[in-house]
Amino acid sequence: MTKRMIWVLPVAVLAQGCVARTAANIVTFPVRAGSQAVDWSTTSQEEADRNRGREMRKQEKRDAKERRRACRDAGYRDCD
């Protein structure tokens, strides 16, 4: 019986921390999930700027390609 008590007491003390941590995770889960859903559904200013810059570079590339094509169609040789 005493040997069992030697093991039970430390396990019980350590398990309290696990139980408390699990309870805290369960309580805060809806808040974290809601926050993540809002983050996924909205675009931050940084993301908007990055996407706008990417789209501008793509448009500039398309414009340059179209200018080269128009230059060649006009009969010029040095269109690059």
mmCIF file of N, CA and C in Angstrom:
data_model
loop_
_atom_site.group_PDB
_atom_site.id
_atom_site.type_symbol
_atom_site.label_atom_id
_atom_site.label_comp_id
_atom_site.label_asym_id
_atom_site.label_seq_id
_atom_site.Cartn_x
_atom_site.Cartn_y
_atom_site.Cartn_z
ATOM 1 N N MET A 1 0.815 -1.192 0.000
ATOM 2 C CA MET A 1 0.000 0.000 0.000
ATOM 3 C C MET A 1 0.865 1.266 0.000
ATOM 4 N N THR A 2 1.932 1.292 0.787
ATOM 5 C CA THR A 2 2.796 2.465 0.844
ATOM 6 C C THR A 2 3.515 2.677 -0.489
ATOM 7 N N LYS A 3 3.908 1.587 -1.135
ATOM 8 C CA LYS A 3 4.570 1.739 -2.440
ATOM 9 C C LYS A 3 3.604 2.336 -3.463
ATOM 10 N N ARG A 4 2.380 1.944 -3.375
ATOM 11 C CA ARG A 4 1.380 2.475 -4.298
ATOM 12 C C ARG A 4 1.183 3.970 -4.032
ATOM 13 N N MET A 5 1.152 4.383 -2.779
ATOM 14 C CA MET A 5 0.972 5.786 -2.418
ATOM 15 C C MET A 5 2.153 6.631 -2.899
ATOM 16 N N ILE A 6 3.348 6.036 -2.892
ATOM 17 C CA ILE A 6 4.528 6.758 -3.354
ATOM 18 C C ILE A 6 4.376 7.128 -4.832
ATOM 19 N N TRP A 7 3.752 6.282 -5.628
ATOM 20 C CA TRP A 7 3.558 6.551 -7.048
ATOM 21 C C TRP A 7 2.306 7.374 -7.319
ATOM 22 N N VAL A 8 1.272 7.170 -6.554
ATOM 23 C CA VAL A 8 -0.004 7.834 -6.804
ATOM 24 C C VAL A 8 0.089 9.333 -6.542
ATOM 25 N N LEU A 9 0.734 9.727 -5.461
ATOM 26 C CA LEU A 9 0.807 11.142 -5.103
ATOM 27 C C LEU A 9 1.502 11.991 -6.180
ATOM 28 N N PRO A 10 2.704 11.624 -6.651
ATOM 29 C CA PRO A 10 3.330 12.448 -7.697
ATOM 30 C C PRO A 10 2.527 12.438 -9.005
ATOM 31 N N VAL A 11 1.945 11.299 -9.339
ATOM 32 C CA VAL A 11 1.153 11.233 -10.571
ATOM 33 C C VAL A 11 -0.065 12.138 -10.444
ATOM 34 N N ALA A 12 -0.703 12.132 -9.290
ATOM 35 C CA ALA A 12 -1.871 12.986 -9.076
ATOM 36 C C ALA A 12 -1.496 14.466 -9.170
ATOM 37 N N VAL A 13 -0.379 14.827 -8.605
ATOM 38 C CA VAL A 13 0.057 16.224 -8.646
ATOM 39 C C VAL A 13 0.379 16.633 -10.082
ATOM 40 N N LEU A 14 1.074 15.787 -10.816
ATOM 41 C CA LEU A 14 1.417 16.101 -12.196
ATOM 42 C C LEU A 14 0.190 16.103 -13.094
ATOM 43 N N ALA A 15 -0.755 15.238 -12.837
ATOM 44 C CA ALA A 15 -1.957 15.158 -13.656
ATOM 45 C C ALA A 15 -2.823 16.396 -13.498
ATOM 46 N N GLN A 16 -2.765 17.059 -12.368
ATOM 47 C CA GLN A 16 -3.553 18.271 -12.170
ATOM 48 C C GLN A 16 -3.176 19.332 -13.192
ATOM 49 N N GLY A 17 -1.907 19.458 -13.469
ATOM 50 C CA GLY A 17 -1.461 20.423 -14.476
ATOM 51 C C GLY A 17 -1.988 20.078 -15.849
ATOM 52 N N CYS A 18 -1.998 18.795 -16.169
ATOM 53 C CA CYS A 18 -2.510 18.349 -17.466
ATOM 54 C C CYS A 18 -4.002 18.618 -17.574
ATOM 55 N N VAL A 19 -4.717 18.318 -16.503
ATOM 56 C CA VAL A 19 -6.165 18.537 -16.496
ATOM 57 C C VAL A 19 -6.464 20.025 -16.604
ATOM 58 N N ALA A 20 -5.732 20.842 -15.873
ATOM 59 C CA ALA A 20 -5.952 22.288 -15.917
ATOM 60 C C ALA A 20 -5.635 22.840 -17.307
ATOM 61 N N ARG A 21 -4.571 22.375 -17.895
ATOM 62 C CA ARG A 21 -4.195 22.842 -19.229
ATOM 63 C C ARG A 21 -5.236 22.417 -20.256
ATOM 64 N N THR A 22 -5.715 21.180 -20.150
ATOM 65 C CA THR A 22 -6.743 20.694 -21.065
ATOM 66 C C THR A 22 -8.025 21.492 -20.896
ATOM 67 N N ALA A 23 -8.408 21.768 -19.657
ATOM 68 C CA ALA A 23 -9.615 22.559 -19.405
ATOM 69 C C ALA A 23 -9.465 23.961 -19.994
ATOM 70 N N ALA A 24 -8.310 24.554 -19.834
ATOM 71 C CA ALA A 24 -8.073 25.884 -20.390
ATOM 72 C C ALA A 24 -8.138 25.851 -21.917
ATOM 73 N N ASN A 25 -7.596 24.815 -22.521
ATOM 74 C CA ASN A 25 -7.656 24.688 -23.978
ATOM 75 C C ASN A 25 -9.093 24.539 -24.452
ATOM 76 N N ILE A 26 -9.883 23.769 -23.729
ATOM 77 C CA ILE A 26 -11.280 23.565 -24.114
ATOM 78 C C ILE A 26 -12.065 24.867 -23.988
ATOM 79 N N VAL A 27 -11.807 25.612 -22.937
ATOM 80 C CA VAL A 27 -12.523 26.873 -22.726
ATOM 81 C C VAL A 27 -12.141 27.906 -23.775
ATOM 82 N N THR A 28 -10.881 27.995 -24.143
ATOM 83 C CA THR A 28 -10.440 29.026 -25.089
ATOM 84 C C THR A 28 -10.572 28.599 -26.546
ATOM 85 N N PHE A 29 -10.914 27.347 -26.805
ATOM 86 C CA PHE A 29 -10.995 26.873 -28.188
ATOM 87 C C PHE A 29 -11.993 27.659 -29.039
ATOM 88 N N PRO A 30 -13.224 27.904 -28.565
ATOM 89 C CA PRO A 30 -14.161 28.657 -29.416
ATOM 90 C C PRO A 30 -13.656 30.046 -29.788
ATOM 91 N N VAL A 31 -12.979 30.705 -28.872
ATOM 92 C CA VAL A 31 -12.445 32.034 -29.150
ATOM 93 C C VAL A 31 -11.356 31.944 -30.206
ATOM 94 N N ARG A 32 -10.450 30.983 -30.046
ATOM 95 C CA ARG A 32 -9.371 30.830 -31.039
ATOM 96 C C ARG A 32 -9.926 30.422 -32.395
ATOM 97 N N ALA A 33 -10.937 29.548 -32.407
ATOM 98 C CA ALA A 33 -11.537 29.110 -33.671
ATOM 99 C C ALA A 33 -12.231 30.281 -34.361
ATOM 100 N N GLY A 34 -12.948 31.078 -33.603
ATOM 101 C CA GLY A 34 -13.618 32.246 -34.182
ATOM 102 C C GLY A 34 -12.626 33.242 -34.726
ATOM 103 N N SER A 35 -11.557 33.455 -34.002
ATOM 104 C CA SER A 35 -10.519 34.373 -34.449
ATOM 105 C C SER A 35 -9.869 33.875 -35.741
ATOM 106 N N GLN A 36 -9.632 32.574 -35.824
ATOM 107 C CA GLN A 36 -9.040 31.998 -37.036
ATOM 108 C C GLN A 36 -9.999 32.131 -38.222
ATOM 109 N N ALA A 37 -11.283 31.919 -37.985
ATOM 110 C CA ALA A 37 -12.271 32.055 -39.059
ATOM 111 C C ALA A 37 -12.311 33.484 -39.581
ATOM 112 N N VAL A 38 -12.247 34.465 -38.692
ATOM 113 C CA VAL A 38 -12.218 35.864 -39.115
ATOM 114 C C VAL A 38 -10.955 36.143 -39.911
ATOM 115 N N ASP A 39 -9.835 35.600 -39.471
ATOM 116 C CA ASP A 39 -8.570 35.804 -40.177
ATOM 117 C C ASP A 39 -8.636 35.214 -41.581
ATOM 118 N N TRP A 40 -9.229 34.047 -41.714
ATOM 119 C CA TRP A 40 -9.340 33.416 -43.034
ATOM 120 C C TRP A 40 -10.299 34.171 -43.949
ATOM 121 N N SER A 41 -11.323 34.797 -43.387
ATOM 122 C CA SER A 41 -12.351 35.423 -44.214
ATOM 123 C C SER A 41 -12.026 36.872 -44.570
ATOM 124 N N THR A 42 -11.027 37.462 -43.948
ATOM 125 C CA THR A 42 -10.676 38.844 -44.254
ATOM 126 C C THR A 42 -9.285 38.911 -44.857
ATOM 127 N N THR A 43 -9.026 39.996 -45.532
ATOM 128 C CA THR A 43 -7.718 40.219 -46.137
ATOM 129 C C THR A 43 -7.049 41.381 -45.405
ATOM 130 N N SER A 44 -5.857 41.147 -44.919
ATOM 131 C CA SER A 44 -5.139 42.221 -44.234
ATOM 132 C C SER A 44 -4.626 43.217 -45.267
ATOM 133 N N GLN A 45 -4.250 44.385 -44.785
ATOM 134 C CA GLN A 45 -3.729 45.414 -45.686
ATOM 135 C C GLN A 45 -2.450 44.926 -46.362
ATOM 136 N N GLU A 46 -1.627 44.196 -45.624
ATOM 137 C CA GLU A 46 -0.383 43.664 -46.200
ATOM 138 C C GLU A 46 -0.682 42.694 -47.339
ATOM 139 N N GLU A 47 -1.660 41.817 -47.125
ATOM 140 C CA GLU A 47 -2.029 40.864 -48.177
ATOM 141 C C GLU A 47 -2.600 41.588 -49.386
ATOM 142 N N ALA A 48 -3.425 42.606 -49.143
ATOM 143 C CA ALA A 48 -4.014 43.363 -50.243
ATOM 144 C C ALA A 48 -2.918 44.061 -51.049
ATOM 145 N N ASP A 49 -1.947 44.660 -50.361
ATOM 146 C CA ASP A 49 -0.837 45.326 -51.053
ATOM 147 C C ASP A 49 -0.023 44.333 -51.868
ATOM 148 N N ARG A 50 0.251 43.179 -51.278
ATOM 149 C CA ARG A 50 1.030 42.159 -51.979
ATOM 150 C C ARG A 50 0.295 41.676 -53.223
ATOM 151 N N ASN A 51 -1.015 41.419 -53.079
ATOM 152 C CA ASN A 51 -1.793 40.946 -54.222
ATOM 153 C C ASN A 51 -1.889 42.015 -55.311
ATOM 154 N N ARG A 52 -2.038 43.274 -54.895
ATOM 155 C CA ARG A 52 -2.108 44.366 -55.863
ATOM 156 C C ARG A 52 -0.785 44.500 -56.614
ATOM 157 N N GLY A 53 0.326 44.410 -55.904
ATOM 158 C CA GLY A 53 1.633 44.485 -56.554
ATOM 159 C C GLY A 53 1.839 43.348 -57.537
ATOM 160 N N ARG A 54 1.413 42.153 -57.157
ATOM 161 C CA ARG A 54 1.530 40.993 -58.038
ATOM 162 C C ARG A 54 0.705 41.209 -59.310
ATOM 163 N N GLU A 55 -0.512 41.712 -59.133
ATOM 164 C CA GLU A 55 -1.369 41.952 -60.296
ATOM 165 C C GLU A 55 -0.801 43.043 -61.186
ATOM 166 N N MET A 56 -0.207 44.077 -60.592
ATOM 167 C CA MET A 56 0.412 45.141 -61.390
ATOM 168 C C MET A 56 1.585 44.610 -62.204
ATOM 169 N N ARG A 57 2.408 43.758 -61.592
ATOM 170 C CA ARG A 57 3.543 43.192 -62.342
ATOM 171 C C ARG A 57 3.066 42.333 -63.498
ATOM 172 N N LYS A 58 2.010 41.549 -63.267
ATOM 173 C CA LYS A 58 1.461 40.724 -64.346
ATOM 174 C C LYS A 58 0.932 41.601 -65.482
ATOM 175 N N GLN A 59 0.243 42.684 -65.111
ATOM 176 C CA GLN A 59 -0.298 43.586 -66.128
ATOM 177 C C GLN A 59 0.824 44.254 -66.912
ATOM 178 N N GLU A 60 1.891 44.675 -66.223
ATOM 179 C CA GLU A 60 3.033 45.281 -66.910
ATOM 180 C C GLU A 60 3.679 44.294 -67.867
ATOM 181 N N LYS A 61 3.750 43.040 -67.479
ATOM 182 C CA LYS A 61 4.320 42.016 -68.342
ATOM 183 C C LYS A 61 3.452 41.826 -69.592
ATOM 184 N N ARG A 62 2.123 41.797 -69.388
ATOM 185 C CA ARG A 62 1.216 41.649 -70.544
ATOM 186 C C ARG A 62 1.326 42.857 -71.474
ATOM 187 N N ASP A 63 1.426 44.062 -70.884
ATOM 188 C CA ASP A 63 1.546 45.277 -71.693
ATOM 189 C C ASP A 63 2.827 45.271 -72.515
ATOM 190 N N ALA A 64 3.936 44.870 -71.897
ATOM 191 C CA ALA A 64 5.221 44.829 -72.608
ATOM 192 C C ALA A 64 5.164 43.823 -73.753
ATOM 193 N N LYS A 65 4.539 42.688 -73.501
ATOM 194 C CA LYS A 65 4.407 41.670 -74.549
ATOM 195 C C LYS A 65 3.571 42.208 -75.714
ATOM 196 N N GLU A 66 2.500 42.915 -75.376
ATOM 197 C CA GLU A 66 1.638 43.480 -76.418
ATOM 198 C C GLU A 66 2.372 44.564 -77.211
ATOM 199 N N ARG A 67 3.190 45.407 -76.514
ATOM 200 C CA ARG A 67 3.966 46.429 -77.227
ATOM 201 C C ARG A 67 4.971 45.799 -78.181
ATOM 202 N N ARG A 68 5.641 44.720 -77.744
ATOM 203 C CA ARG A 68 6.603 44.049 -78.629
ATOM 204 C C ARG A 68 5.898 43.466 -79.849
ATOM 205 N N ARG A 69 4.746 42.882 -79.627
ATOM 206 C CA ARG A 69 3.990 42.295 -80.739
ATOM 207 C C ARG A 69 3.565 43.396 -81.723
ATOM 208 N N ALA A 70 3.095 44.528 -81.213
ATOM 209 C CA ALA A 70 2.677 45.636 -82.076
ATOM 210 C C ALA A 70 3.875 46.203 -82.831
ATOM 211 N N CYS A 71 5.025 46.263 -82.177
ATOM 212 C CA CYS A 71 6.238 46.762 -82.820
ATOM 213 C C CYS A 71 6.635 45.852 -83.982
ATOM 214 N N ARG A 72 6.623 44.534 -83.732
ATOM 215 C CA ARG A 72 6.966 43.585 -84.805
ATOM 216 C C ARG A 72 5.944 43.622 -85.927
ATOM 217 N N ASP A 73 4.665 43.756 -85.583
ATOM 218 C CA ASP A 73 3.617 43.824 -86.606
ATOM 219 C C ASP A 73 3.755 45.080 -87.453
ATOM 220 N N ALA A 74 4.344 46.138 -86.872
ATOM 221 C CA ALA A 74 4.548 47.386 -87.607
ATOM 222 C C ALA A 74 5.762 47.280 -88.538
ATOM 223 N N GLY A 75 6.550 46.197 -88.403
ATOM 224 C CA GLY A 75 7.664 45.988 -89.315
ATOM 225 C C GLY A 75 9.016 46.370 -88.749
ATOM 226 N N TYR A 76 9.113 46.741 -87.511
ATOM 227 C CA TYR A 76 10.395 47.098 -86.916
ATOM 228 C C TYR A 76 11.121 45.831 -86.491
ATOM 229 N N ARG A 77 12.466 45.892 -86.536
ATOM 230 C CA ARG A 77 13.262 44.715 -86.160
ATOM 231 C C ARG A 77 13.676 44.744 -84.697
ATOM 232 N N ASP A 78 14.071 45.898 -84.191
ATOM 233 C CA ASP A 78 14.555 45.999 -82.824
ATOM 234 C C ASP A 78 13.414 46.440 -81.895
ATOM 235 N N CYS A 79 12.654 45.467 -81.438
ATOM 236 C CA CYS A 79 11.469 45.769 -80.643
ATOM 237 C C CYS A 79 11.622 45.392 -79.170
ATOM 238 N N ASP A 80 12.786 45.010 -78.735
ATOM 239 C CA ASP A 80 12.943 44.600 -77.339
ATOM 240 C C ASP A 80 13.422 45.671 -76.486
#
